[in-house]
């Protein structure tokens, strides 16, 4: 098998990046733009020892689960990897992936799976969008998304996953830039001003935030842009973020209010949250509500428990659980998020939640060693890389009755469950929740009980 060979294969699975996976002559091939169930003719692009990459040439037989992607740039854009797969089939794929990771990496023979919690509509679900601003090849000002694995901007002012109002906001910003000859930032030279436009919408409150990220300290004639944006119903906060670094990180540290307040508010359940531009906030608020209800169910609270919520962000899970617990402690790395968490507690009259800034792997072992803190239930919701071993170690030493693990990467989840399993915690229930329809990502909640 060599480069440029033409092969025929049936797509059996999807890779973690959303590429179709099939076999031919004992080799595994990754084929972009194919979905499970396709029979494809493809051209070999690159060969490794046991696997290769091939490009789709022709669909010999389209999968019964193949659909026309609703977004016109689905194929170029790096955001959605599996729009061409029918939503029910997306859910089946995610469920299977979580289960097989728990078996393969976690060593759990029969994971106690509950059915995946899917979305009613896998479009228009995101409350946050970050559009890079640049120029097209022919020199026009454009906003859009990066094509997969590159920093080429695919023009798109109306991402179908995001709010409809984004288009109006981007139109106004680009028009303003044109009017005053404001240059977009150029990554290669480090020149130009406007880097990104970030938007956030409170789905329950209707409040809108716009944050313009610039390679500078100010935006020329910003009052005029604000006057136009402020006329959009729901506009609540217009912020300027300075990012002078030559980096891929979108946001810098410095924030300035151009108009309105420095945060927006939204509700999850009965709890009201204040969200500032730098804080993490779940991007799919409708599914978040379902996710947190599941966390609450798995936590099994009666009102008497002491709960630790590690990687708590702006305290969303902490405050949701505080209503049913005796005391909740949250730990989070980002100081701004903790400030939001404290304000959120106050805003909601919640007095039984306390928050600590720092890395979970520093705060928890220290609190345990110095003060002998204890827990009935520990909730963790770490980033993709999962928990540090020292966090897992300390959790086990604290001997909570239950651990609820919320994960956005079932591979690191499986690794951590194995570690907890060897230290006396048994997985009782697993529930995938689809927070990111049309992408390959999947959230999973696990309930572990002390043996
Ligand atoms: N539970 C929250 C946020 C989960 S996202 C919610 O549901 O909204 C993961 C969070 O972990 C982020 O807010 C991130 O800033 C934080 N984080 C990342 N590494 C961390 C670490 N080592 N210690 C503590 N928090 C960390």
JSON list of N, CA, C and O in Angstrom, two decimals, residues 432-451:
[
{"chain": "A", "resi": 432, "resn": "UNK", "atom": "N", "xyz": [-23.73, 9.51, 29.59]},
{"chain": "A", "resi": 432, "resn": "UNK", "atom": "CA", "xyz": [-23.22, 10.52, 28.64]},
{"chain": "A", "resi": 432, "resn": "UNK", "atom": "C", "xyz": [-24.30, 11.60, 28.42]},
{"chain": "A", "resi": 432, "resn": "UNK", "atom": "O", "xyz": [-25.49, 11.30, 28.42]},
{"chain": "A", "resi": 433, "resn": "UNK", "atom": "N", "xyz": [-23.84, 12.82, 28.26]},
{"chain": "A", "resi": 433, "resn": "UNK", "atom": "CA", "xyz": [-24.75, 13.93, 27.97]},
{"chain": "A", "resi": 433, "resn": "UNK", "atom": "C", "xyz": [-24.19, 14.66, 26.76]},
{"chain": "A", "resi": 433, "resn": "UNK", "atom": "O", "xyz": [-23.02, 15.05, 26.76]},
{"chain": "A", "resi": 434, "resn": "UNK", "atom": "N", "xyz": [-25.00, 14.84, 25.74]},
{"chain": "A", "resi": 434, "resn": "UNK", "atom": "CA", "xyz": [-24.50, 15.52, 24.55]},
{"chain": "A", "resi": 434, "resn": "UNK", "atom": "C", "xyz": [-24.63, 17.02, 24.73]},
{"chain": "A", "resi": 434, "resn": "UNK", "atom": "O", "xyz": [-25.70, 17.58, 24.62]},
{"chain": "A", "resi": 435, "resn": "UNK", "atom": "N", "xyz": [-23.48, 17.66, 24.98]},
{"chain": "A", "resi": 435, "resn": "UNK", "atom": "CA", "xyz": [-23.46, 19.11, 25.14]},
{"chain": "A", "resi": 435, "resn": "UNK", "atom": "C", "xyz": [-23.02, 19.78, 23.84]},
{"chain": "A", "resi": 435, "resn": "UNK", "atom": "O", "xyz": [-23.10, 20.97, 23.69]},
{"chain": "A", "resi": 436, "resn": "UNK", "atom": "N", "xyz": [-22.46, 18.99, 22.93]},
{"chain": "A", "resi": 436, "resn": "UNK", "atom": "CA", "xyz": [-21.80, 19.57, 21.75]},
{"chain": "A", "resi": 436, "resn": "UNK", "atom": "C", "xyz": [-22.25, 18.85, 20.48]},
{"chain": "A", "resi": 436, "resn": "UNK", "atom": "O", "xyz": [-21.45, 18.21, 19.80]},
{"chain": "A", "resi": 437, "resn": "UNK", "atom": "N", "xyz": [-23.54, 18.92, 20.18]},
{"chain": "A", "resi": 437, "resn": "UNK", "atom": "CA", "xyz": [-24.09, 18.28, 18.99]},
{"chain": "A", "resi": 437, "resn": "UNK", "atom": "C", "xyz": [-23.34, 18.72, 17.74]},
{"chain": "A", "resi": 437, "resn": "UNK", "atom": "O", "xyz": [-22.91, 19.88, 17.65]},
{"chain": "A", "resi": 438, "resn": "UNK", "atom": "N", "xyz": [-23.17, 17.82, 16.79]},
{"chain": "A", "resi": 438, "resn": "UNK", "atom": "CA", "xyz": [-22.47, 18.04, 15.52]},
{"chain": "A", "resi": 438, "resn": "UNK", "atom": "C", "xyz": [-20.95, 18.09, 15.65]},
{"chain": "A", "resi": 438, "resn": "UNK", "atom": "O", "xyz": [-20.24, 18.25, 14.66]},
{"chain": "A", "resi": 439, "resn": "UNK", "atom": "N", "xyz": [-20.45, 18.01, 16.89]},
{"chain": "A", "resi": 439, "resn": "UNK", "atom": "CA", "xyz": [-19.01, 17.83, 17.07]},
{"chain": "A", "resi": 439, "resn": "UNK", "atom": "C", "xyz": [-18.80, 16.43, 17.65]},
{"chain": "A", "resi": 439, "resn": "UNK", "atom": "O", "xyz": [-19.76, 15.78, 18.06]},
{"chain": "A", "resi": 440, "resn": "UNK", "atom": "N", "xyz": [-17.53, 15.99, 17.67]},
{"chain": "A", "resi": 440, "resn": "UNK", "atom": "CA", "xyz": [-17.28, 14.64, 18.20]},
{"chain": "A", "resi": 440, "resn": "UNK", "atom": "C", "xyz": [-17.23, 14.60, 19.72]},
{"chain": "A", "resi": 440, "resn": "UNK", "atom": "O", "xyz": [-17.14, 13.54, 20.31]},
{"chain": "A", "resi": 441, "resn": "UNK", "atom": "N", "xyz": [-17.28, 15.78, 20.35]},
{"chain": "A", "resi": 441, "resn": "UNK", "atom": "CA", "xyz": [-17.10, 15.82, 21.80]},
{"chain": "A", "resi": 441, "resn": "UNK", "atom": "C", "xyz": [-18.33, 15.33, 22.55]},
{"chain": "A", "resi": 441, "resn": "UNK", "atom": "O", "xyz": [-19.45, 15.48, 22.09]},
{"chain": "A", "resi": 442, "resn": "UNK", "atom": "N", "xyz": [-18.08, 14.76, 23.72]},
{"chain": "A", "resi": 442, "resn": "UNK", "atom": "CA", "xyz": [-19.20, 14.29, 24.54]},
{"chain": "A", "resi": 442, "resn": "UNK", "atom": "C", "xyz": [-18.87, 14.42, 26.02]},
{"chain": "A", "resi": 442, "resn": "UNK", "atom": "O", "xyz": [-17.76, 14.14, 26.45]},
{"chain": "A", "resi": 443, "resn": "UNK", "atom": "N", "xyz": [-19.83, 14.88, 26.76]},
{"chain": "A", "resi": 443, "resn": "UNK", "atom": "CA", "xyz": [-19.69, 15.00, 28.21]},
{"chain": "A", "resi": 443, "resn": "UNK", "atom": "C", "xyz": [-20.17, 13.69, 28.85]},
{"chain": "A", "resi": 443, "resn": "UNK", "atom": "O", "xyz": [-21.07, 13.03, 28.31]},
{"chain": "A", "resi": 444, "resn": "UNK", "atom": "N", "xyz": [-19.57, 13.32, 29.97]},
{"chain": "A", "resi": 444, "resn": "UNK", "atom": "CA", "xyz": [-19.99, 12.09, 30.66]},
{"chain": "A", "resi": 444, "resn": "UNK", "atom": "C", "xyz": [-20.02, 12.34, 32.16]},
{"chain": "A", "resi": 444, "resn": "UNK", "atom": "O", "xyz": [-19.15, 13.02, 32.70]},
{"chain": "A", "resi": 445, "resn": "UNK", "atom": "N", "xyz": [-21.05, 11.79, 32.82]},
{"chain": "A", "resi": 445, "resn": "UNK", "atom": "CA", "xyz": [-21.11, 11.88, 34.28]},
{"chain": "A", "resi": 445, "resn": "UNK", "atom": "C", "xyz": [-21.03, 10.48, 34.85]},
{"chain": "A", "resi": 445, "resn": "UNK", "atom": "O", "xyz": [-21.68, 9.56, 34.34]},
{"chain": "A", "resi": 446, "resn": "UNK", "atom": "N", "xyz": [-20.24, 10.31, 35.91]},
{"chain": "A", "resi": 446, "resn": "UNK", "atom": "CA", "xyz": [-20.11, 9.01, 36.56]},
{"chain": "A", "resi": 446, "resn": "UNK", "atom": "C", "xyz": [-20.40, 9.13, 38.04]},
{"chain": "A", "resi": 446, "resn": "UNK", "atom": "O", "xyz": [-19.99, 10.10, 38.67]},
{"chain": "A", "resi": 447, "resn": "UNK", "atom": "N", "xyz": [-21.06, 8.12, 38.55]},
{"chain": "A", "resi": 447, "resn": "UNK", "atom": "CA", "xyz": [-21.26, 8.05, 39.99]},
{"chain": "A", "resi": 447, "resn": "UNK", "atom": "C", "xyz": [-20.39, 6.92, 40.53]},
{"chain": "A", "resi": 447, "resn": "UNK", "atom": "O", "xyz": [-20.50, 5.78, 40.09]},
{"chain": "A", "resi": 448, "resn": "UNK", "atom": "N", "xyz": [-19.52, 7.27, 41.48]},
{"chain": "A", "resi": 448, "resn": "UNK", "atom": "CA", "xyz": [-18.68, 6.26, 42.12]},
{"chain": "A", "resi": 448, "resn": "UNK", "atom": "C", "xyz": [-19.05, 6.17, 43.60]},
{"chain": "A", "resi": 448, "resn": "UNK", "atom": "O", "xyz": [-19.33, 7.19, 44.24]},
{"chain": "A", "resi": 449, "resn": "UNK", "atom": "N", "xyz": [-19.03, 4.95, 44.11]},
{"chain": "A", "resi": 449, "resn": "UNK", "atom": "CA", "xyz": [-19.40, 4.73, 45.49]},
{"chain": "A", "resi": 449, "resn": "UNK", "atom": "C", "xyz": [-18.28, 3.98, 46.20]},
{"chain": "A", "resi": 449, "resn": "UNK", "atom": "O", "xyz": [-17.64, 3.10, 45.61]},
{"chain": "A", "resi": 450, "resn": "UNK", "atom": "N", "xyz": [-18.04, 4.35, 47.46]},
{"chain": "A", "resi": 450, "resn": "UNK", "atom": "CA", "xyz": [-16.96, 3.72, 48.23]},
{"chain": "A", "resi": 450, "resn": "UNK", "atom": "C", "xyz": [-17.36, 2.30, 48.57]},
{"chain": "A", "resi": 450, "resn": "UNK", "atom": "O", "xyz": [-18.46, 2.04, 49.06]},
{"chain": "A", "resi": 451, "resn": "UNK", "atom": "N", "xyz": [-16.44, 1.36, 48.25]},
{"chain": "A", "resi": 451, "resn": "UNK", "atom": "CA", "xyz": [-16.73, -0.06, 48.49]},
{"chain": "A", "resi": 451, "resn": "UNK", "atom": "C", "xyz": [-16.66, -0.38, 49.98]},
{"chain": "A", "resi": 451, "resn": "UNK", "atom": "O", "xyz": [-15.84, 0.17, 50.70]}
]
